[in-house]
mmCIF file of C-alpha atoms in Angstrom:
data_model
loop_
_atom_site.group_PDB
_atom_site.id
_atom_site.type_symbol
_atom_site.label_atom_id
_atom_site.label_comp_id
_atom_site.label_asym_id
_atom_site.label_seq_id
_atom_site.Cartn_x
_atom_site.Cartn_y
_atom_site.Cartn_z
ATOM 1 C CA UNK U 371 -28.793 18.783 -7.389
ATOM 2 C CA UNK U 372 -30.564 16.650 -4.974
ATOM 3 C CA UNK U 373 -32.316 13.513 -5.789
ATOM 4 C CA UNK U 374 -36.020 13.496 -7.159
ATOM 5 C CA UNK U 375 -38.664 13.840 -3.756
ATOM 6 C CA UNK U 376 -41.543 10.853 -3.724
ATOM 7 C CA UNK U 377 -44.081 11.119 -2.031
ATOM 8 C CA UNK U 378 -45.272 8.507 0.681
ATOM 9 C CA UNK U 379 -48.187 8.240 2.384
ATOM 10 C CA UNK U 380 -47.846 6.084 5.857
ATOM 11 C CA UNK U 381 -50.849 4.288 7.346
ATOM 12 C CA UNK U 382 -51.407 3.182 11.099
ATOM 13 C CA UNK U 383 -54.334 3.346 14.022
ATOM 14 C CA UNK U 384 -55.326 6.102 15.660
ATOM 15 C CA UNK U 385 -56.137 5.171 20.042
ATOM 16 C CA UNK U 386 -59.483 4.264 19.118
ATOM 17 C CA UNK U 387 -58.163 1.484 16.564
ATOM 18 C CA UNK U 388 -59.209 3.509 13.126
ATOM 19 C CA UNK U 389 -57.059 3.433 10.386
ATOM 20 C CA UNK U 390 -55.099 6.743 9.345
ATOM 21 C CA UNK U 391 -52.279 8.337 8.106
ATOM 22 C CA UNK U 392 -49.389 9.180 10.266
ATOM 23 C CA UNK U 393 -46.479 10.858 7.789
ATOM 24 C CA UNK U 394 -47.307 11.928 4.505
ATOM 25 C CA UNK U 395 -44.955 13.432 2.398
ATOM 26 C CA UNK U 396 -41.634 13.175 0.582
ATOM 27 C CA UNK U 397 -39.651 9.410 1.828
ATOM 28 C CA UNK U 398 -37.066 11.178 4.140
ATOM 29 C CA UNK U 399 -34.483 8.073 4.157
ATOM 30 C CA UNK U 400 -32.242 9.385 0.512
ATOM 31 C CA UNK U 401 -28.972 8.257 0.136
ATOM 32 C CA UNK U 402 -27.624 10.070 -2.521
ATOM 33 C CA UNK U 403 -24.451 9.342 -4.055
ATOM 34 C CA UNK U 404 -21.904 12.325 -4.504
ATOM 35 C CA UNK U 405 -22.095 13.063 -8.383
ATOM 36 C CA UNK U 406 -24.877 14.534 -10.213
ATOM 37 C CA UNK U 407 -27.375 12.883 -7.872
ATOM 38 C CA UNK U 408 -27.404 9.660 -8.509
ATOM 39 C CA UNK U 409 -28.336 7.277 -5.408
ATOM 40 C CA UNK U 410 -31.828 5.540 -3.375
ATOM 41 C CA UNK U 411 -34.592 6.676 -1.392
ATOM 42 C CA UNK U 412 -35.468 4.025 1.349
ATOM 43 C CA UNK U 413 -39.608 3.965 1.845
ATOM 44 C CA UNK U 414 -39.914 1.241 4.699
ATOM 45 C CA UNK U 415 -37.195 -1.517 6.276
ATOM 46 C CA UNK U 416 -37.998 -4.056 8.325
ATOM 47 C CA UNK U 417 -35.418 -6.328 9.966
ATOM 48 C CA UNK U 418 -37.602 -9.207 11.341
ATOM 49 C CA UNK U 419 -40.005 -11.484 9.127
ATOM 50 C CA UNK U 420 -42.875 -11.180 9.876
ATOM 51 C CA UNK U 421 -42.538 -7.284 10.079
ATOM 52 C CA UNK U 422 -43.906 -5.560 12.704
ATOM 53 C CA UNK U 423 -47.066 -3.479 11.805
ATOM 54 C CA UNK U 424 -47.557 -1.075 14.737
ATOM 55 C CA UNK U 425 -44.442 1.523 16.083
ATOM 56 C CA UNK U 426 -44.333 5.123 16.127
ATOM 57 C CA UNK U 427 -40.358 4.969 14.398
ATOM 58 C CA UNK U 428 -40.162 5.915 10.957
ATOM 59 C CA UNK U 429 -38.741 2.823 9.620
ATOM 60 C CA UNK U 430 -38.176 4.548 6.479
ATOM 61 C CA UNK U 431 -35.344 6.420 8.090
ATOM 62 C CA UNK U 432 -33.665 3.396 9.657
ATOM 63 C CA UNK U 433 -29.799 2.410 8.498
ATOM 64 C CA UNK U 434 -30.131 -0.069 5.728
ATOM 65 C CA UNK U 435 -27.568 -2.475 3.744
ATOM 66 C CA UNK U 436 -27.682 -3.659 1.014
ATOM 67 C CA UNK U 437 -29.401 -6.371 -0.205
ATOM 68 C CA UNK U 438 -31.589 -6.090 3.037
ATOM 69 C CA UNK U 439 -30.955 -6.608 6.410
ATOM 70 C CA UNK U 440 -30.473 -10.093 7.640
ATOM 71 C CA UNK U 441 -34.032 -12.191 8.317
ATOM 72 C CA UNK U 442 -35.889 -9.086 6.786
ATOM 73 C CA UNK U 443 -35.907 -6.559 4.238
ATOM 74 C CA UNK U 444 -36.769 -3.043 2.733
ATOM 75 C CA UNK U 445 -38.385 -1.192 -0.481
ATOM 76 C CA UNK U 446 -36.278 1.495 -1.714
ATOM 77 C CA UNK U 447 -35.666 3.288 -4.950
ATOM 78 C CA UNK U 448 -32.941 3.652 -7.315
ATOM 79 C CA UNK U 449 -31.952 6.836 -8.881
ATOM 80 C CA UNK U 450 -30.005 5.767 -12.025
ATOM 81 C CA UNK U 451 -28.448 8.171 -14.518
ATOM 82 C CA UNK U 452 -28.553 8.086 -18.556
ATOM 83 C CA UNK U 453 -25.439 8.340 -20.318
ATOM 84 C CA UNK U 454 -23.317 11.354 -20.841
ATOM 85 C CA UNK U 455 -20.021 12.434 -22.080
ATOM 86 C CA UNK U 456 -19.123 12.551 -18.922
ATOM 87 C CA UNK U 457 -19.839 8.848 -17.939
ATOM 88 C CA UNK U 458 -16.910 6.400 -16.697
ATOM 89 C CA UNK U 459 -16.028 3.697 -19.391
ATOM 90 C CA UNK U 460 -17.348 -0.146 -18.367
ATOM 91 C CA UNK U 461 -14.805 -1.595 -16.449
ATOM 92 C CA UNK U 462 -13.546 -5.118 -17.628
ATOM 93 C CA UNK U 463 -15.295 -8.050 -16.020
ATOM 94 C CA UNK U 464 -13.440 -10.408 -13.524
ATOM 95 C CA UNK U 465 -13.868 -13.197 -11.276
ATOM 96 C CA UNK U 466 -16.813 -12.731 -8.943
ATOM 97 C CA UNK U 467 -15.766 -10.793 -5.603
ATOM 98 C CA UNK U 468 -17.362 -11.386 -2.582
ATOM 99 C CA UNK U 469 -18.934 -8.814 -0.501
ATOM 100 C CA UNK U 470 -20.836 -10.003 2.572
ATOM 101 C CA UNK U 471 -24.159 -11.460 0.936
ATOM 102 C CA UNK U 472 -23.304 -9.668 -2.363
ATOM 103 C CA UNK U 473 -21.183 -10.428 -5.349
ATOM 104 C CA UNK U 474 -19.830 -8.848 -8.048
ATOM 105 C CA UNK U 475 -18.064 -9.116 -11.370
ATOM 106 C CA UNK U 476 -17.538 -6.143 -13.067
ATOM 107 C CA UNK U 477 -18.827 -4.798 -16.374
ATOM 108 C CA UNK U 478 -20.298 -1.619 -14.932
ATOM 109 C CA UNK U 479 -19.326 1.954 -14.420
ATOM 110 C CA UNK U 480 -21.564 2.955 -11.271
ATOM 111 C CA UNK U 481 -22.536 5.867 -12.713
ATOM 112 C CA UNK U 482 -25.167 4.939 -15.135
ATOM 113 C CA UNK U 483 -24.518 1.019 -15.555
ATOM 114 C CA UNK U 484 -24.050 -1.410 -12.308
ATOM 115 C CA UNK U 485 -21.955 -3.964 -12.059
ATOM 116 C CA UNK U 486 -22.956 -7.869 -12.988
ATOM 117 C CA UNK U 487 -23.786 -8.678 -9.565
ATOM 118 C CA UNK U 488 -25.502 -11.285 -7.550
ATOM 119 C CA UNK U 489 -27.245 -10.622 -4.246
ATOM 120 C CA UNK U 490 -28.727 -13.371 -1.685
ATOM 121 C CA UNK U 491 -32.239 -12.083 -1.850
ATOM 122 C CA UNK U 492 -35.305 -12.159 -3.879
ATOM 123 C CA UNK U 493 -36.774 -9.014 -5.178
ATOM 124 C CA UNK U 494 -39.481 -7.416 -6.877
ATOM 125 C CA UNK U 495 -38.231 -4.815 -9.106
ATOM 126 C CA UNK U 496 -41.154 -2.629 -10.629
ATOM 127 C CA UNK U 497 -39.915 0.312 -13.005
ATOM 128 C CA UNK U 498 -41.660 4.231 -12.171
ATOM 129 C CA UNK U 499 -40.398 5.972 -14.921
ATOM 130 C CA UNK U 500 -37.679 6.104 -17.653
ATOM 131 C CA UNK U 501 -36.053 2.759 -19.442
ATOM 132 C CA UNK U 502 -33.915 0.456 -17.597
ATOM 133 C CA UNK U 503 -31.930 -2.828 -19.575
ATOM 134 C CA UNK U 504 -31.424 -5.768 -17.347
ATOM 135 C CA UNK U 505 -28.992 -7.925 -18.444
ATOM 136 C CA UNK U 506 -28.294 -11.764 -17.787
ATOM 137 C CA UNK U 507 -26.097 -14.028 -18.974
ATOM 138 C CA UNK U 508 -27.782 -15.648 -21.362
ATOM 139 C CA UNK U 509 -30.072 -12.136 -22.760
ATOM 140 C CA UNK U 510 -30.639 -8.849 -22.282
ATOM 141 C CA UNK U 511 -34.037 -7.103 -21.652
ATOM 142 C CA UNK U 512 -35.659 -3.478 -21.844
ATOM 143 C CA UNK U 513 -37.749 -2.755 -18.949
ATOM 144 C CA UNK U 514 -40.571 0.039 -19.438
ATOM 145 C CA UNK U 515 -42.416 1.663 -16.819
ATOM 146 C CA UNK U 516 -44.754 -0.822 -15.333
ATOM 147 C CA UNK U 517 -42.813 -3.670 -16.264
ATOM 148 C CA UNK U 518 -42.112 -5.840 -13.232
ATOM 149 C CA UNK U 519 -39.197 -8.138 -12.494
ATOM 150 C CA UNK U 520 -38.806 -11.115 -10.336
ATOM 151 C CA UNK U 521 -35.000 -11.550 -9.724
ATOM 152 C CA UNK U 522 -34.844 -15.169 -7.631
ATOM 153 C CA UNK U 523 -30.971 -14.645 -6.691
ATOM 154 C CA UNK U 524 -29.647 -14.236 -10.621
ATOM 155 C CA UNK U 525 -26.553 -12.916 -11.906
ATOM 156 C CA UNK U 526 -27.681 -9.662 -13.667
ATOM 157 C CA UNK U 527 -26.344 -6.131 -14.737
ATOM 158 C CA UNK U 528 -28.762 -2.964 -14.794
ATOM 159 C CA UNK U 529 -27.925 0.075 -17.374
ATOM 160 C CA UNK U 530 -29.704 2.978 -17.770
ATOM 161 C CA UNK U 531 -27.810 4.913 -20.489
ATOM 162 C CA UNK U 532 -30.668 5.607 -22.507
ATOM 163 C CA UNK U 533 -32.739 8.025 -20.337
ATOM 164 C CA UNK U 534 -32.031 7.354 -16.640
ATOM 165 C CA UNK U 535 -34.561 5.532 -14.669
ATOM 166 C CA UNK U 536 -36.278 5.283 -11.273
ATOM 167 C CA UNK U 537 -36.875 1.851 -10.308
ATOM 168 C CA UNK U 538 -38.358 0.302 -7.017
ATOM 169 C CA UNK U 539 -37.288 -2.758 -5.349
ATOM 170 C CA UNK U 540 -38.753 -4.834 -2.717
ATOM 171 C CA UNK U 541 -35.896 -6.575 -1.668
ATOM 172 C CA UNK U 542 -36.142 -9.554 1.083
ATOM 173 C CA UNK U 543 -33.528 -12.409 2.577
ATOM 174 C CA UNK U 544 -33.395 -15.367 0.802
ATOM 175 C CA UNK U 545 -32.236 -19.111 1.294
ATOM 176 C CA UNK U 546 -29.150 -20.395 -0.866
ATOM 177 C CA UNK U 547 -29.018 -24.061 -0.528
ATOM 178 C CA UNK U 548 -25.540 -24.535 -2.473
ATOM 179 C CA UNK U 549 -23.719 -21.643 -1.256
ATOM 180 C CA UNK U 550 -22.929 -19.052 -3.207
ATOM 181 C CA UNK U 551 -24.055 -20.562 -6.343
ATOM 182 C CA UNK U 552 -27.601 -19.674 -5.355
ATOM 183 C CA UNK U 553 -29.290 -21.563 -8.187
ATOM 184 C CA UNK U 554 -32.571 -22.379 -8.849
ATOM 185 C CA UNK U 555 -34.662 -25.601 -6.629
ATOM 186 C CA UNK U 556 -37.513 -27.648 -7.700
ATOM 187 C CA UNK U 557 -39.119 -28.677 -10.617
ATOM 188 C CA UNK U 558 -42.012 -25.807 -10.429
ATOM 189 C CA UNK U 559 -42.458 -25.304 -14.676
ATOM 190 C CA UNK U 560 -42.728 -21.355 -15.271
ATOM 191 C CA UNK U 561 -46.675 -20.580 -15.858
ATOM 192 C CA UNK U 562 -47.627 -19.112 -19.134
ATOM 193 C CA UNK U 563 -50.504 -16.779 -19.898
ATOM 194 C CA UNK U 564 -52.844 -19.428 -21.428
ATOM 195 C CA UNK U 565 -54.001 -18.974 -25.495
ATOM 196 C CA UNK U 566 -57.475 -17.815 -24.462
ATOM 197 C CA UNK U 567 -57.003 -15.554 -21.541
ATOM 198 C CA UNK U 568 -59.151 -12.772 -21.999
ATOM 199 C CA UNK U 569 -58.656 -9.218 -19.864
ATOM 200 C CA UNK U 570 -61.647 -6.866 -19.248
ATOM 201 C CA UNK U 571 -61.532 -4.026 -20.916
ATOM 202 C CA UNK U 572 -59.376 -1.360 -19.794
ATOM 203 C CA UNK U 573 -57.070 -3.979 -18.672
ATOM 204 C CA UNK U 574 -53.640 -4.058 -19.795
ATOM 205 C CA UNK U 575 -51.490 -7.458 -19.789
ATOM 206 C CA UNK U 576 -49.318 -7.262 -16.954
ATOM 207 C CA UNK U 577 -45.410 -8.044 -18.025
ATOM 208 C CA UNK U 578 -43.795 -10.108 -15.777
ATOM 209 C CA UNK U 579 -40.126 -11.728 -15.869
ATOM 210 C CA UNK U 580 -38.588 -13.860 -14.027
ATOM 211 C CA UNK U 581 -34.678 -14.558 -13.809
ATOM 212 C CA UNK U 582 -32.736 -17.116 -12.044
ATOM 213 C CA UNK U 583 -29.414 -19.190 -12.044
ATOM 214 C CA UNK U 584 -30.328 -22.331 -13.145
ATOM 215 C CA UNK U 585 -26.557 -23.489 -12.692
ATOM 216 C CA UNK U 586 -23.750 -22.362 -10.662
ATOM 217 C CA UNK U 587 -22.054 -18.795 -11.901
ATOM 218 C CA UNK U 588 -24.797 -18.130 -14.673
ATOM 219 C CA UNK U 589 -28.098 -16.328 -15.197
ATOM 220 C CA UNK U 590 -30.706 -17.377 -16.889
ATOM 221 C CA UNK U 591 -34.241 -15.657 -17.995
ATOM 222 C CA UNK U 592 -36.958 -17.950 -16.292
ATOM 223 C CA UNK U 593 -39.520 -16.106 -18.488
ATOM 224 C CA UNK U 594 -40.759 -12.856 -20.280
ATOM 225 C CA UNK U 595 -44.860 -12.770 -20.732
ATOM 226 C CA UNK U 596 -47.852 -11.320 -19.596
ATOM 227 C CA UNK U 597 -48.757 -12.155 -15.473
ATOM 228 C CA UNK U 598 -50.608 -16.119 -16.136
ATOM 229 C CA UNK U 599 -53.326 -15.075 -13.491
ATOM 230 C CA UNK U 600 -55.581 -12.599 -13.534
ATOM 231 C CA UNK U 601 -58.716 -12.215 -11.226
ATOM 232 C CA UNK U 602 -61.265 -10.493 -12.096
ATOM 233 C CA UNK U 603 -64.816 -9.145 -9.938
ATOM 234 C CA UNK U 604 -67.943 -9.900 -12.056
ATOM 235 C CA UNK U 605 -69.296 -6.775 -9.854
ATOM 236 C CA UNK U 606 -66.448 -3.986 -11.283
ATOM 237 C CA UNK U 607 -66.568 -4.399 -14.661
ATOM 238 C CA UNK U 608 -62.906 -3.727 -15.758
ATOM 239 C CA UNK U 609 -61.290 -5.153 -12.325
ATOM 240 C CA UNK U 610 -58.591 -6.862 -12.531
ATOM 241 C CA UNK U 611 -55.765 -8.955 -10.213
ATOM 242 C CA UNK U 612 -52.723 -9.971 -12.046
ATOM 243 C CA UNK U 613 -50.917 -12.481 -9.523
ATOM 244 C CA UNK U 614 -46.573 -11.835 -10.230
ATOM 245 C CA UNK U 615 -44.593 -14.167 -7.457
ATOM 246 C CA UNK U 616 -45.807 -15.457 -4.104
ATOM 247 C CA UNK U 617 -43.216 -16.467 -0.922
ATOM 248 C CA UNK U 618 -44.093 -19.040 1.224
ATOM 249 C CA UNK U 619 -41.266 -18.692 3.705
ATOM 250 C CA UNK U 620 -38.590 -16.963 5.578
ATOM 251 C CA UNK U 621 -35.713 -16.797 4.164
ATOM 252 C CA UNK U 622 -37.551 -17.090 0.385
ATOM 253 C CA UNK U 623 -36.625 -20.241 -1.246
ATOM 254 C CA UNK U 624 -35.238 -19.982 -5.185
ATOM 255 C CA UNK U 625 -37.396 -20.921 -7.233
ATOM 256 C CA UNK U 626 -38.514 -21.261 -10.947
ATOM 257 C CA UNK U 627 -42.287 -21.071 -10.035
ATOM 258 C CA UNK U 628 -44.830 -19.619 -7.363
ATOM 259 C CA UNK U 629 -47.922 -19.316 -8.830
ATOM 260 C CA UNK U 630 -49.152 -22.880 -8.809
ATOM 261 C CA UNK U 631 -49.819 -22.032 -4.715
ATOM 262 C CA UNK U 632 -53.169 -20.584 -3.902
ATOM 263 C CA UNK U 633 -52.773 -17.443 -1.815
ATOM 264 C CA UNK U 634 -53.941 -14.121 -3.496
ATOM 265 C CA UNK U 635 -54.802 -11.101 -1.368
ATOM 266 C CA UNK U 636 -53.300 -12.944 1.818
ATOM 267 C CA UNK U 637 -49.607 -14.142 1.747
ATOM 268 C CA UNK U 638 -48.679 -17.734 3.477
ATOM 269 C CA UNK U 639 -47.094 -17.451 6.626
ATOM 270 C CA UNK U 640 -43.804 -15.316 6.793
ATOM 271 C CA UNK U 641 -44.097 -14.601 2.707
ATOM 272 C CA UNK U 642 -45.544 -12.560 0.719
ATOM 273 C CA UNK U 643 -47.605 -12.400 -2.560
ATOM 274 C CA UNK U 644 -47.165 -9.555 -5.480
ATOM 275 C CA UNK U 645 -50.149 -8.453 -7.458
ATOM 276 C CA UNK U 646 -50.964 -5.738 -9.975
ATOM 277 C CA UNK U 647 -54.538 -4.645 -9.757
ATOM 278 C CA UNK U 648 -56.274 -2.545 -11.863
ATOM 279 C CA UNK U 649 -59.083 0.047 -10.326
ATOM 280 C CA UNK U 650 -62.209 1.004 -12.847
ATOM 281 C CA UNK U 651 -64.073 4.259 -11.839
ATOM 282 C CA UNK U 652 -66.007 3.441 -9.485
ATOM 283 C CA UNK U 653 -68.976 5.784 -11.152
ATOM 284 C CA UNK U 654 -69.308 2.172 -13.515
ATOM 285 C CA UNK U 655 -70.280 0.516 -11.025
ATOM 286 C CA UNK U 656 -70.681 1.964 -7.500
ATOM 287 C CA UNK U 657 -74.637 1.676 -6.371
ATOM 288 C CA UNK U 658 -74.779 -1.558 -7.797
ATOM 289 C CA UNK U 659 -73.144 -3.697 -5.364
ATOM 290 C CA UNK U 660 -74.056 -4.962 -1.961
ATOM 291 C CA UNK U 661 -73.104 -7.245 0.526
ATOM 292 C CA UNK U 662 -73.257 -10.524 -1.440
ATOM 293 C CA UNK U 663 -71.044 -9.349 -4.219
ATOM 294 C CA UNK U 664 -68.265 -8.253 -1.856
ATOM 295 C CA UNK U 665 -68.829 -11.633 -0.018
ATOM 296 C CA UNK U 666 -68.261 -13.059 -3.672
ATOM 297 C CA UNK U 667 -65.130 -11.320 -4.685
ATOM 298 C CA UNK U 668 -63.474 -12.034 -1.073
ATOM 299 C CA UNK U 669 -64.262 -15.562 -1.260
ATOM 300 C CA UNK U 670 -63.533 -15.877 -4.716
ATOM 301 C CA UNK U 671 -59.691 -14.258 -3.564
ATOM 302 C CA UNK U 672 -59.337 -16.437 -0.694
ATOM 303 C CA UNK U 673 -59.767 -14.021 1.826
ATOM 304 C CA UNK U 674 -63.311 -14.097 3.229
ATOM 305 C CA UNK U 675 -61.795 -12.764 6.490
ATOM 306 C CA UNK U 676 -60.637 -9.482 5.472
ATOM 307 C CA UNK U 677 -64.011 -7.846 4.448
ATOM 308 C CA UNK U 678 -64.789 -4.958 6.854
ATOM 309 C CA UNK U 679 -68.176 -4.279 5.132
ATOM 310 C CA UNK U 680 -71.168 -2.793 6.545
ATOM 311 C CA UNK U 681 -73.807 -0.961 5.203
ATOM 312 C CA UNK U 682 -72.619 2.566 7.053
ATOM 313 C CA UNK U 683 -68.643 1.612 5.895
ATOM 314 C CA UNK U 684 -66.869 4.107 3.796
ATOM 315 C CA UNK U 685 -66.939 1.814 0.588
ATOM 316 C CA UNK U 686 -68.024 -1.246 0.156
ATOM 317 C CA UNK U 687 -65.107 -3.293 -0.474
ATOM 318 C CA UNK U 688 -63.026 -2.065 2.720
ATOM 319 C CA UNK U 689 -60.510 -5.197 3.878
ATOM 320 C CA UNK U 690 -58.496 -5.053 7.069
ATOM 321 C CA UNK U 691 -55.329 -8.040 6.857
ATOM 322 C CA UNK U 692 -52.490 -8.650 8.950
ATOM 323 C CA UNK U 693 -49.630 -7.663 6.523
ATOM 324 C CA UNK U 694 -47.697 -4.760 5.611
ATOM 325 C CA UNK U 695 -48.358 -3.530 1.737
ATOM 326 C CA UNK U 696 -46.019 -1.619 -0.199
ATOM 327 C CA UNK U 697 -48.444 0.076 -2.892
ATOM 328 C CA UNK U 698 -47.106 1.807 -5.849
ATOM 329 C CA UNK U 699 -49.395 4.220 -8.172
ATOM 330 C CA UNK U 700 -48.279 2.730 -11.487
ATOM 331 C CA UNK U 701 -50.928 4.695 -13.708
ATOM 332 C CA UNK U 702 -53.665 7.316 -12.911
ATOM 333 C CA UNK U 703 -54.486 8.477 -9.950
ATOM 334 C CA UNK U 704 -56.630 6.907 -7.008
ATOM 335 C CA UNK U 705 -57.837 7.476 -3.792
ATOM 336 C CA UNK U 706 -57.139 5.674 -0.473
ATOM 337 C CA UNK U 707 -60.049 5.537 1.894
ATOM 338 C CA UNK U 708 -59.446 4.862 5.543
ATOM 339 C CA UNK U 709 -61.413 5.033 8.597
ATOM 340 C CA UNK U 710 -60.468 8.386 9.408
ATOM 341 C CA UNK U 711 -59.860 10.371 6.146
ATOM 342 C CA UNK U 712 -59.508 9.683 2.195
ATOM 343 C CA UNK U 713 -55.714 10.819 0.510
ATOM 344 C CA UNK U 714 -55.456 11.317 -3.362
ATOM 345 C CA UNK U 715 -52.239 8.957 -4.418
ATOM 346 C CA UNK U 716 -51.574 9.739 -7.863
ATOM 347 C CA UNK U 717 -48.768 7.941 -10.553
ATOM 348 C CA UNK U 718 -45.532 7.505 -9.117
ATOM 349 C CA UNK U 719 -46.351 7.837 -5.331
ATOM 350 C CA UNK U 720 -46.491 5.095 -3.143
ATOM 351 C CA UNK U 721 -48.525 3.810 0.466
ATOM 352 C CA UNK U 722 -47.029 2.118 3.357
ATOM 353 C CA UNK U 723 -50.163 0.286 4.871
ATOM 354 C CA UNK U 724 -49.813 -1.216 8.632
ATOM 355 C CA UNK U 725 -52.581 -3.333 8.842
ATOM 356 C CA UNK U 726 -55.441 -0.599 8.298
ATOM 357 C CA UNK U 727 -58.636 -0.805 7.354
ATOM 358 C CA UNK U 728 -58.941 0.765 4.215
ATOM 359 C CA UNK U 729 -60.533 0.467 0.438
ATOM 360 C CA UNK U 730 -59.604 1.903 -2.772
ATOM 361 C CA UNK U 731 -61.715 4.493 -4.655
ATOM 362 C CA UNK U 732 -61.385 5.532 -7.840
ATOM 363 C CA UNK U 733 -62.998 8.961 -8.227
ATOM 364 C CA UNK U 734 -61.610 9.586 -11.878
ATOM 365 C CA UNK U 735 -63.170 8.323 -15.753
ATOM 366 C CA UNK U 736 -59.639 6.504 -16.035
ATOM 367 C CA UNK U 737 -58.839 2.935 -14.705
ATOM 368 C CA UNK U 738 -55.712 3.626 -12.246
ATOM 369 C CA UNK U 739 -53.298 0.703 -11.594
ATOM 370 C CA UNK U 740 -51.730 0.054 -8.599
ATOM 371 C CA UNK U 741 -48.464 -2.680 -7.607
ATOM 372 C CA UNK U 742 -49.193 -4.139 -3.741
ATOM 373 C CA UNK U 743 -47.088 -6.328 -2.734
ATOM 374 C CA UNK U 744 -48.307 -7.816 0.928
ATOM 375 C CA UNK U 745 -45.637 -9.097 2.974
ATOM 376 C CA UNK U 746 -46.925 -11.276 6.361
ATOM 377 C CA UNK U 747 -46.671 -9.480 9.288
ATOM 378 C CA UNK U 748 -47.170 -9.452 13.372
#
């Protein structure tokens, strides 16, 4: 039984400079571990920060490690398995053994529930389908699909004995001031949804937690709540951004708190920033926009560079940025438009963009909502 196939779709420029699709089809880089298909299918790696955004390699196919490689990083999935009567017992948990950038203290099985373990590397974890419990040292936590988690370098344990699970992570180097302890910096306090924040409707509240070791050897939940940020675009009636973590260096720094720095569609320089969006039809309100309300929602995100519009472009709110974005399909089904062609991505798929030109069109009656996280890149 082989592991599940997801589909990728893989942007980059044609000679002339137009944005387009170069692979499109099933991620090719699985890694599947040798009982009852259980293991990870690598979508992109990158081993430099900033990534690179032009190449003809597959970098999807490229030998990985694990957490990342050093001074980048990758997106993969995991494959996890629910519970059987043929799953190991938990082994016992111990002192904290050392692997390379990776530690581990037992409690798992590897079959359907992972060690406690400790990596030094930030990642986005979003959930595709199934249930997954994270547990930390100090709680444990039942991730549904769509549920996104910020792990800042914490002590944590995944099971999946309930009903198996595919999860993705963007995993990226990160900077461990103390050593191995790898605990938490600053004085950043966590950002809460505030009492009267209001979503358009269609728009779901975005979950979003964050875990950390706020001293040596121990995890710690940061926070559990809906994202505290959303953006919205007066012209799309039930548009929405919800901001999750933002980067602002190479390797990431551990943090309790990112939000409090302004970059939205556009990551700082070598970082990244995570966002959930969620994509009305555009029947609601396509016909009724222009010029000046795409000027509005760019400059409203920060990014008045990245408009592409023209009255003869392919939708109005094309954007063309310097950064790699890992898009997931998290619900519905959209369509990506790009210079050359438009591809149907539906729930569950995911798009590698290099850099292109492209929009996002929503040709159904259903809001579709889509994870991007943009990393910086060269």
């Amino acid at each position: 039984m082989a592991l599940t196939p997801i589909r990728r779709v893989v942007t980059g420029n044609d000679a002339q400079g137009r944005s387009t699709v170069v692979w499109d089809g099933p991620s090719p880089g699985t890694h599947e571990i040798n009982f009852n298909a259980r293991g990870h299918t690598d979508f992109w790696v990158w081993r430099e920060t900033p990534p690179p955004l032009d190449g003809k390699e597959d970098a999807g196919k490229w030998d990985d490690e694990f957490p990342c490689p050093v001074g980048g990083g990758h997106q993969r999935v995991v494959h996890w398995l629910a519970k059987t009567a043929e799953s190991p017992p938990n082994d016992p948990y111990q002192a904290p053994v050392p692997h390379g950038r990776t530690w581990d203290r037992g409690g798992g099985n590897n079959y359907n529930r992972s060690y406690m373990h400790k990596t030094k590397s930030v990642d986005y974890g979003i959930l595709i389908s199934g249930e997954r419990v994270v547990e930390l040292d100090d709680c444990t936590l039942t991730m549904k699909p769509g549920d996104v988690i910020i792990d800042v370098g914490a002590w944590h344990l995944w099971d999946s004995s309930n009903t198996g699970c595919l999860m993705a992570f963007d995993m990226f180097d990160a900077e461990f001031v103390d050593g191995p302890a790898g605990t938490l910096q600053g004085n950043d306090l966590p950002m809460r949804p505030p009492a009267d924040l209001k979503l358009p409707p269609g728009v779901k509240p975005q979950r979003r937690i964050v875990a950390g070791d706020k001293v040596a050897g121990k995890s710690s939940l940061v926070l559990d709540t809906a994202s505290p940020d959303v953006r919205t675009d007066p012209a799309r009636p039930g548009f929405a951004l919800q901001r999750m973590w933002v980067v602002d260096s190479a390797p990431a720094k551990l943090v309790y708190e990112t939000l409090h720095l302004p970059n939205v569609l556009i990551p700082p320089k070598n970082g990244s920033v995570l966002n959930v969006f969620t994509f009305p039809p555009d029947a609601t309100w396509l016909g009724k926009v222009g010029q000046h309300e795409v000027a509005a929602y760019f400059q409203a995100m920060g990014a008045t560079g990245a408009s592409t519009y023209s009255a003869q472009a392919k939708h109005p709110y094309m954007q063309k940025t310097r950064t790699l974005d890992l898009c997931i399909v998290l619900e519905g089904a959209i369509t990506l438009v790009l210079d050359t062609q438009e591809v149907v991505v539906k729930q569950g798929e995911f798009v590698i963009n290099r850099g292109g030109n492209h929009a996002w069109r929503n040709h159904t009656n259903k809001p579709a909502v889509v994870s991007i996280a943009s990393h910086d890149a060269k």
